[in-house]
CSV table of C-alpha atoms and ligand atoms in Angstrom, one decimal:
chain,number,residue,atom,x,y,z
A,1,GLU,CA,119.3,64.9,124.8
A,2,PHE,CA,118.8,65.3,121.1
A,3,ASP,CA,118.2,68.9,120.1
A,4,VAL,CA,116.7,70.0,116.9
A,5,SER,CA,116.4,73.7,116.1
A,6,ALA,CA,116.0,75.7,113.0
A,7,PRO,CA,115.1,78.2,110.8
A,8,TRP,CA,115.4,75.4,108.2
A,9,LEU,CA,116.0,76.0,104.6
A,10,ASN,CA,115.6,79.8,104.9
A,11,ARG,CA,118.7,81.0,103.2
A,12,MET,CA,118.3,78.6,100.3
A,13,LEU,CA,114.7,79.6,100.0
A,14,GLU,CA,115.5,83.3,99.7
A,15,ARG,CA,117.9,82.5,96.8
A,16,LYS,CA,115.7,80.0,95.0
A,17,PRO,CA,112.1,80.7,96.0
A,18,LYS,CA,110.7,78.7,93.0
A,19,LEU,CA,112.8,75.5,93.6
A,20,PHE,CA,112.3,75.0,97.3
A,21,VAL,CA,109.2,74.6,99.4
A,22,LYS,CA,109.8,75.8,102.9
A,23,ALA,CA,108.9,72.4,104.4
A,24,VAL,CA,109.7,73.2,108.0
A,25,ASP,CA,110.3,76.5,109.7
A,26,ASP,CA,111.4,77.4,113.1
A,27,VAL,CA,110.9,73.9,114.5
A,28,SER,CA,112.7,73.3,117.8
A,29,PHE,CA,112.5,70.5,120.2
A,30,SER,CA,114.7,68.3,122.3
A,31,ILE,CA,114.2,64.6,123.1
A,32,PRO,CA,115.4,63.3,126.4
A,33,ARG,CA,117.2,60.0,126.2
A,34,GLY,CA,114.9,57.0,126.7
A,35,SER,CA,111.8,58.9,125.9
A,36,CYS,CA,109.4,59.0,122.9
A,37,PHE,CA,108.8,62.3,121.1
A,38,SER,CA,106.0,62.2,118.5
A,39,ILE,CA,105.2,64.6,115.7
A,40,VAL,CA,101.7,64.5,114.5
A,41,GLY,CA,99.9,66.3,111.6
A,42,GLU,CA,98.3,65.9,108.3
A,43,SER,CA,100.2,65.0,105.1
A,44,GLY,CA,102.3,67.9,103.9
A,45,CYS,CA,102.8,69.4,107.4
A,46,GLY,CA,106.5,68.7,107.3
A,47,LYS,CA,106.7,65.9,109.8
A,48,SER,CA,108.5,63.5,107.5
A,49,THR,CA,110.9,66.2,106.5
A,50,VAL,CA,111.8,66.7,110.1
A,51,ALA,CA,112.3,62.9,110.4
A,52,ARG,CA,114.6,62.9,107.4
A,53,LEU,CA,116.6,65.9,108.6
A,54,VAL,CA,117.2,64.2,111.9
A,55,THR,CA,118.4,61.0,110.2
A,56,GLY,CA,120.6,62.9,107.8
A,57,LEU,CA,118.7,61.8,104.7
A,58,TYR,CA,118.1,65.5,104.0
A,59,SER,CA,120.5,68.2,104.9
A,60,THR,CA,119.6,71.5,106.4
A,61,SER,CA,120.3,74.9,105.0
A,62,GLY,CA,120.1,76.6,108.4
A,63,GLY,CA,119.5,75.4,111.9
A,64,GLN,CA,121.2,72.6,113.6
A,65,ILE,CA,120.7,69.1,115.0
A,66,THR,CA,122.8,68.1,118.0
A,67,PHE,CA,123.1,64.7,119.6
A,68,GLY,CA,124.3,63.8,123.0
A,69,ARG,CA,126.9,61.0,123.4
A,70,GLY,CA,125.9,57.5,122.4
A,71,ASP,CA,126.6,54.4,124.4
A,72,ALA,CA,130.2,54.0,125.5
A,73,GLY,CA,130.9,57.6,124.5
A,74,ARG,CA,130.7,57.0,120.8
A,75,PRO,CA,128.6,59.2,118.5
A,76,VAL,CA,124.8,58.6,118.6
A,77,ARG,CA,123.6,56.1,116.1
A,78,VAL,CA,120.3,56.9,114.4
A,79,GLN,CA,118.2,54.4,112.5
A,80,MET,CA,115.0,54.9,110.6
A,81,ILE,CA,111.9,52.7,110.3
A,82,PHE,CA,109.7,53.5,107.3
A,83,GLN,CA,106.0,53.1,106.7
A,84,ASP,CA,106.3,50.5,103.9
A,85,PRO,CA,108.7,47.6,104.8
A,86,GLN,CA,107.8,46.2,101.3
A,87,SER,CA,109.9,48.8,99.6
A,88,SER,CA,112.6,49.1,102.2
A,89,LEU,CA,113.6,45.4,102.3
A,90,ASN,CA,115.6,44.1,99.4
A,91,PRO,CA,113.4,41.4,97.9
A,92,ARG,CA,116.3,39.4,96.5
A,93,TRP,CA,118.0,39.0,99.9
A,94,ARG,CA,117.3,36.5,102.5
A,95,VAL,CA,116.1,38.0,105.8
A,96,GLY,CA,119.2,36.8,107.6
A,97,ASP,CA,121.4,38.8,105.2
A,98,ILE,CA,119.2,41.8,105.4
A,99,ILE,CA,119.6,41.9,109.1
A,100,ALA,CA,123.3,40.9,109.0
A,101,GLU,CA,124.3,43.7,106.6
A,102,PRO,CA,124.7,46.5,109.2
A,103,ILE,CA,126.5,44.1,111.6
A,104,ARG,CA,129.0,43.1,108.9
A,105,GLU,CA,129.4,46.6,107.6
A,106,MET,CA,130.0,48.1,111.0
A,107,LYS,CA,132.0,45.1,112.1
A,108,LEU,CA,129.9,44.7,115.2
A,109,ARG,CA,130.7,41.0,115.5
A,110,LYS,CA,134.0,39.3,114.8
A,111,THR,CA,133.1,36.0,113.2
A,112,ALA,CA,130.4,34.6,110.9
A,113,ASP,CA,129.1,32.5,113.7
A,114,GLU,CA,128.8,35.4,116.1
A,115,THR,CA,127.0,37.4,113.3
A,116,ARG,CA,124.6,34.5,112.7
A,117,ASP,CA,123.9,34.2,116.5
A,118,ARG,CA,123.2,37.9,116.6
A,119,VAL,CA,120.8,37.8,113.7
A,120,GLU,CA,118.9,34.9,115.4
A,121,GLU,CA,118.8,36.9,118.6
A,122,LEU,CA,117.4,39.9,116.8
A,123,LEU,CA,114.8,37.8,115.1
A,124,ARG,CA,113.7,36.4,118.5
A,125,ILE,CA,113.7,40.0,120.0
A,126,VAL,CA,111.1,41.1,117.4
A,127,GLY,CA,109.0,38.0,117.8
A,128,LEU,CA,110.2,36.0,114.7
A,129,ALA,CA,111.8,32.5,114.6
A,130,ALA,CA,115.5,31.9,114.2
A,131,ASP,CA,114.9,29.9,111.0
A,132,ASP,CA,113.1,32.8,109.4
A,133,ALA,CA,116.6,34.0,108.5
A,134,THR,CA,116.7,31.7,105.5
A,135,LYS,CA,113.4,33.1,104.0
A,136,TYR,CA,112.8,36.0,101.7
A,137,PRO,CA,110.7,39.1,102.5
A,138,HIS,CA,107.8,38.1,100.3
A,139,GLU,CA,107.2,35.0,102.4
A,140,PHE,CA,106.1,37.2,105.3
A,141,SER,CA,102.9,39.2,106.1
A,142,GLY,CA,103.1,43.0,106.3
A,143,GLY,CA,103.3,42.9,110.1
A,144,GLN,CA,106.1,40.4,110.0
A,145,ARG,CA,108.0,42.4,107.4
A,146,GLN,CA,107.8,45.4,109.7
A,147,ARG,CA,109.3,43.2,112.4
A,148,ILE,CA,112.1,42.4,110.0
A,149,SER,CA,112.8,46.1,109.4
A,150,ILE,CA,112.8,46.7,113.1
A,151,ALA,CA,115.3,43.9,113.6
A,152,ARG,CA,117.5,45.3,110.9
A,153,ALA,CA,117.3,48.8,112.4
A,154,LEU,CA,118.3,47.3,115.8
A,155,ALA,CA,121.2,45.4,114.3
A,156,SER,CA,123.4,48.6,114.3
A,157,GLU,CA,122.6,49.1,118.0
A,158,PRO,CA,121.1,52.6,117.6
A,159,GLU,CA,120.2,54.9,120.5
A,160,LEU,CA,117.7,56.9,118.5
A,161,LEU,CA,115.0,55.3,116.2
A,162,VAL,CA,113.2,57.6,113.9
A,163,CYS,CA,109.9,55.9,113.0
A,164,ASP,CA,107.9,57.5,110.1
A,165,GLU,CA,104.4,56.1,110.1
A,166,PRO,CA,105.7,52.6,110.9
A,167,THR,CA,102.2,51.1,111.3
A,168,SER,CA,100.0,53.1,109.0
A,169,ALA,CA,100.1,50.5,106.2
A,170,LEU,CA,99.0,47.7,108.6
A,171,ASP,CA,95.6,46.5,109.7
A,172,VAL,CA,94.4,47.9,113.0
A,173,SER,CA,95.0,44.6,115.0
A,174,VAL,CA,98.5,44.2,113.5
A,175,GLN,CA,99.2,47.9,114.1
A,176,ALA,CA,98.6,47.3,117.8
A,177,GLN,CA,100.9,44.4,117.9
A,178,ILE,CA,103.7,46.4,116.3
A,179,LEU,CA,103.2,49.3,118.6
A,180,ASN,CA,103.3,47.0,121.6
A,181,LEU,CA,106.5,45.5,120.3
A,182,MET,CA,108.0,48.9,119.8
A,183,ARG,CA,107.0,50.0,123.3
A,184,ARG,CA,108.5,46.9,124.8
A,185,LEU,CA,111.7,47.3,122.9
A,186,GLN,CA,112.0,50.9,124.0
A,187,LEU,CA,111.8,49.9,127.7
A,188,GLU,CA,114.0,46.8,127.4
A,189,LEU,CA,116.7,48.4,125.2
A,190,GLY,CA,116.5,52.0,126.6
A,191,LEU,CA,115.8,53.3,123.1
A,192,THR,CA,114.8,56.9,122.2
A,193,TYR,CA,112.1,57.4,119.6
A,194,LEU,CA,111.2,60.1,117.3
A,195,PHE,CA,107.8,58.9,116.1
A,196,ILE,CA,106.0,60.4,113.2
A,197,SER,CA,102.3,59.9,112.6
A,198,HIS,CA,99.2,61.5,111.1
A,199,ASP,CA,97.1,59.7,113.7
A,200,LEU,CA,97.1,61.0,117.3
A,201,SER,CA,95.5,57.7,118.6
A,202,VAL,CA,98.6,55.8,117.3
A,203,VAL,CA,101.1,57.9,119.3
A,204,ARG,CA,99.0,58.3,122.4
A,205,HIS,CA,100.4,55.4,124.4
A,206,MET,CA,103.9,55.6,122.9
A,207,SER,CA,104.6,59.2,123.5
A,208,ASP,CA,106.1,61.2,126.4
A,209,MET,CA,105.9,64.5,124.4
A,210,ILE,CA,103.8,65.2,121.4
A,211,ALA,CA,104.3,68.1,118.9
A,212,VAL,CA,101.4,68.9,116.6
A,213,MET,CA,102.6,70.3,113.2
A,214,TYR,CA,100.7,72.4,110.8
A,215,LEU,CA,102.2,73.6,107.5
A,216,GLY,CA,105.8,73.3,108.5
A,217,ARG,CA,105.4,74.7,112.0
A,218,ILE,CA,104.9,73.3,115.5
A,219,VAL,CA,101.5,74.7,116.7
A,220,GLU,CA,101.4,72.9,120.0
A,221,MET,CA,103.9,70.8,122.0
A,222,ALA,CA,102.8,69.2,125.3
A,223,PRO,CA,103.2,66.1,127.4
A,224,ALA,CA,101.1,63.4,125.8
A,225,GLU,CA,98.4,63.1,128.5
A,226,LYS,CA,98.2,66.8,128.7
A,227,LEU,CA,97.6,67.1,125.0
A,228,PHE,CA,94.8,64.5,125.1
A,229,THR,CA,93.0,65.8,128.2
A,230,ASP,CA,93.5,69.5,127.6
A,231,PRO,CA,94.4,70.5,124.0
A,232,GLN,CA,95.0,74.2,123.6
A,233,HIS,CA,95.5,75.0,119.9
A,234,PRO,CA,92.3,74.9,117.7
A,235,TYR,CA,94.1,72.6,115.3
A,236,SER,CA,94.9,70.1,118.1
A,237,LYS,CA,91.3,70.2,119.0
A,238,LEU,CA,90.4,69.4,115.4
A,239,LEU,CA,92.8,66.4,115.3
A,240,LEU,CA,91.3,65.2,118.6
A,241,GLY,CA,87.8,65.4,117.3
A,242,THR,CA,86.9,68.2,119.6
A,243,ILE,CA,85.7,71.7,118.8
A,244,PRO,CA,85.9,74.8,120.9
A,245,ASP,CA,82.8,75.1,123.2
A,246,ILE,CA,79.9,77.5,122.7
A,247,HIS,CA,81.4,80.1,125.0
A,248,VAL,CA,84.1,81.1,122.6
A,249,PRO,CA,83.5,83.8,120.0
A,250,ASN,CA,82.3,82.9,116.5
A,251,ARG,CA,80.5,80.0,117.9
A,252,ASP,CA,78.5,79.4,114.7
A,253,ARG,CA,81.7,78.7,112.8
A,254,GLU,CA,83.1,75.2,113.1
A,255,VAL,CA,86.6,74.1,112.4
A,256,GLN,CA,86.9,73.5,108.7
A,257,ASN,CA,87.7,69.9,108.0
A,258,GLY,CA,89.3,68.9,104.7
A,259,GLU,CA,92.8,69.3,103.4
A,260,PRO,CA,95.2,71.9,104.6
A,261,PRO,CA,96.4,74.5,102.1
A,262,SER,CA,99.4,73.8,100.0
A,263,PRO,CA,102.8,74.3,101.6
A,264,LEU,CA,103.7,76.0,98.3
A,265,SER,CA,101.6,79.0,99.1
A,266,PRO,CA,100.8,78.9,102.8
A,267,PRO,CA,98.2,81.4,104.1
A,268,THR,CA,99.5,84.7,105.5
A,269,GLY,CA,99.7,85.3,109.3
A,270,CYS,CA,98.6,82.1,111.2
A,271,ALA,CA,98.6,79.4,108.5
A,272,PHE,CA,95.6,77.8,110.2
A,273,HIS,CA,93.4,80.9,110.0
A,274,PRO,CA,91.3,79.8,106.9
A,275,ARG,CA,90.1,76.8,108.9
A,276,CYS,CA,90.0,78.3,112.4
A,277,PRO,CA,86.7,79.1,114.2
A,278,LEU,CA,88.6,81.6,116.5
A,279,ALA,CA,90.3,83.5,113.7
A,280,THR,CA,90.3,87.3,113.9
A,281,GLU,CA,91.7,89.9,111.5
A,282,ARG,CA,95.0,89.8,113.4
A,283,CYS,CA,95.3,86.1,112.7
A,284,SER,CA,95.4,86.7,108.9
A,285,LYS,CA,98.2,89.3,109.2
A,286,GLU,CA,100.4,88.3,112.1
A,287,ALA,CA,101.9,84.8,112.6
A,288,PRO,CA,101.7,83.7,116.3
A,289,GLN,CA,104.8,82.5,118.0
A,290,LEU,CA,105.2,79.3,120.1
A,291,ARG,CA,104.9,80.3,123.7
A,292,ALA,CA,104.5,78.6,127.0
A,293,ALA,CA,100.8,78.2,128.2
A,294,GLY,CA,100.9,76.2,131.4
A,295,ARG,CA,102.7,72.9,130.7
A,296,SER,CA,102.1,73.3,126.9
A,297,MET,CA,103.8,75.3,124.2
A,298,VAL,CA,101.2,76.9,122.0
A,299,SER,CA,101.3,79.1,118.9
A,300,CYS,CA,98.0,80.9,118.8
A,301,HIS,CA,96.9,84.5,119.4
A,302,ALA,CA,93.6,83.4,121.0
A,303,VAL,CA,95.2,81.0,123.4
A,304,GLN,CA,97.8,83.6,124.3
A,305,LYS,CA,95.1,86.1,125.0
A,306,GLY,CA,93.3,83.6,127.2
A,307,LEU,CA,90.3,83.3,124.8
A,308,ALA,CA,90.6,79.7,124.0
A,309,THR,CA,91.1,78.2,127.4
A,310,ILE,CA,87.5,77.0,127.8
A,311,PRO,CA,87.7,73.2,128.0
A,312,ALA,CA,87.0,71.5,124.7
A,313,ARG,CA,84.1,69.1,124.4
A,314,ARG,CA,84.5,65.7,122.9
A,315,GLN,CA,82.3,65.3,119.8
A,316,ASP,CA,82.0,61.5,120.0
B,401,SF4,FE1,93.1,80.4,115.1
B,401,SF4,FE2,94.2,82.8,115.2
B,401,SF4,FE3,95.0,80.9,116.9
B,401,SF4,FE4,95.6,80.8,114.3
B,401,SF4,S1,96.3,82.4,115.8
B,401,SF4,S2,94.9,79.1,115.6
B,401,SF4,S3,93.8,81.6,113.4
B,401,SF4,S4,92.9,81.9,116.8
B,402,MG,MG1,105.0,61.5,105.4
């Protein structure tokens, strides 16, 4: 299990309120080994910050991240796959050297021959040819470059892969191929994924659990199929293209589309209240807490009072 819990950044924020944006707050989840946990939300919701905290690219000023044991009892290895392989692959290096670097650095193979064999094996695993090792990144398409970055991530034999929008720069058909590859690799290699996306449809078939984030907080966390068939939080319904049904109060108000407010000055109370069709006065004053609602965890006063449990209706 990989546990992430926080109040992130709080202490630092209190001291230097102008310098730090509270990017994530009170975010807790654990990821069972071999599963895929996805975080979904609009840009600025803090999902990438959580990803970078987990990989150690950012450090926390509060809260903790704990990892179970890795394979053979060693510490868990975490690798990250980014949205844009163009900028994460060194253009002056041959693909074979890009993939071999972690193998050499971590001394995972004894000889140059073994390292070369391993690089060729990794290229095959991600659907590329062994002789692609001699080419440079610019000789490949966007989808192929993402395959190269996956091969490089796998080279260090990680247990946990943190994937930040790995397919959002790709065409839809290529996107599906990369997602299928990642799904297959997960099953074959027993990988654990923390998957970050702004697009719920991308994570639908990847995920075991999905957390929906809004302005630095998890507003709903549920098993994937539960979230898709029975979303609870008004914001989850917005992301899924559904709106609360006519039986709920304020029926003439729709969920406000458009951009979320700035994380620099989040709204008081429930941060979603300016866009929420169910908002009451309480919502603008008192922040809801994440609580169990059936098999979901939901942070919403209306849901917790049983007011938003009427099934949502698909708009399309
Ligand atoms: Fe809407 Fe209030 Fe629930 Fe926030 S707490 S999502 S404003 S009903
Ligand atoms: Mg991001």
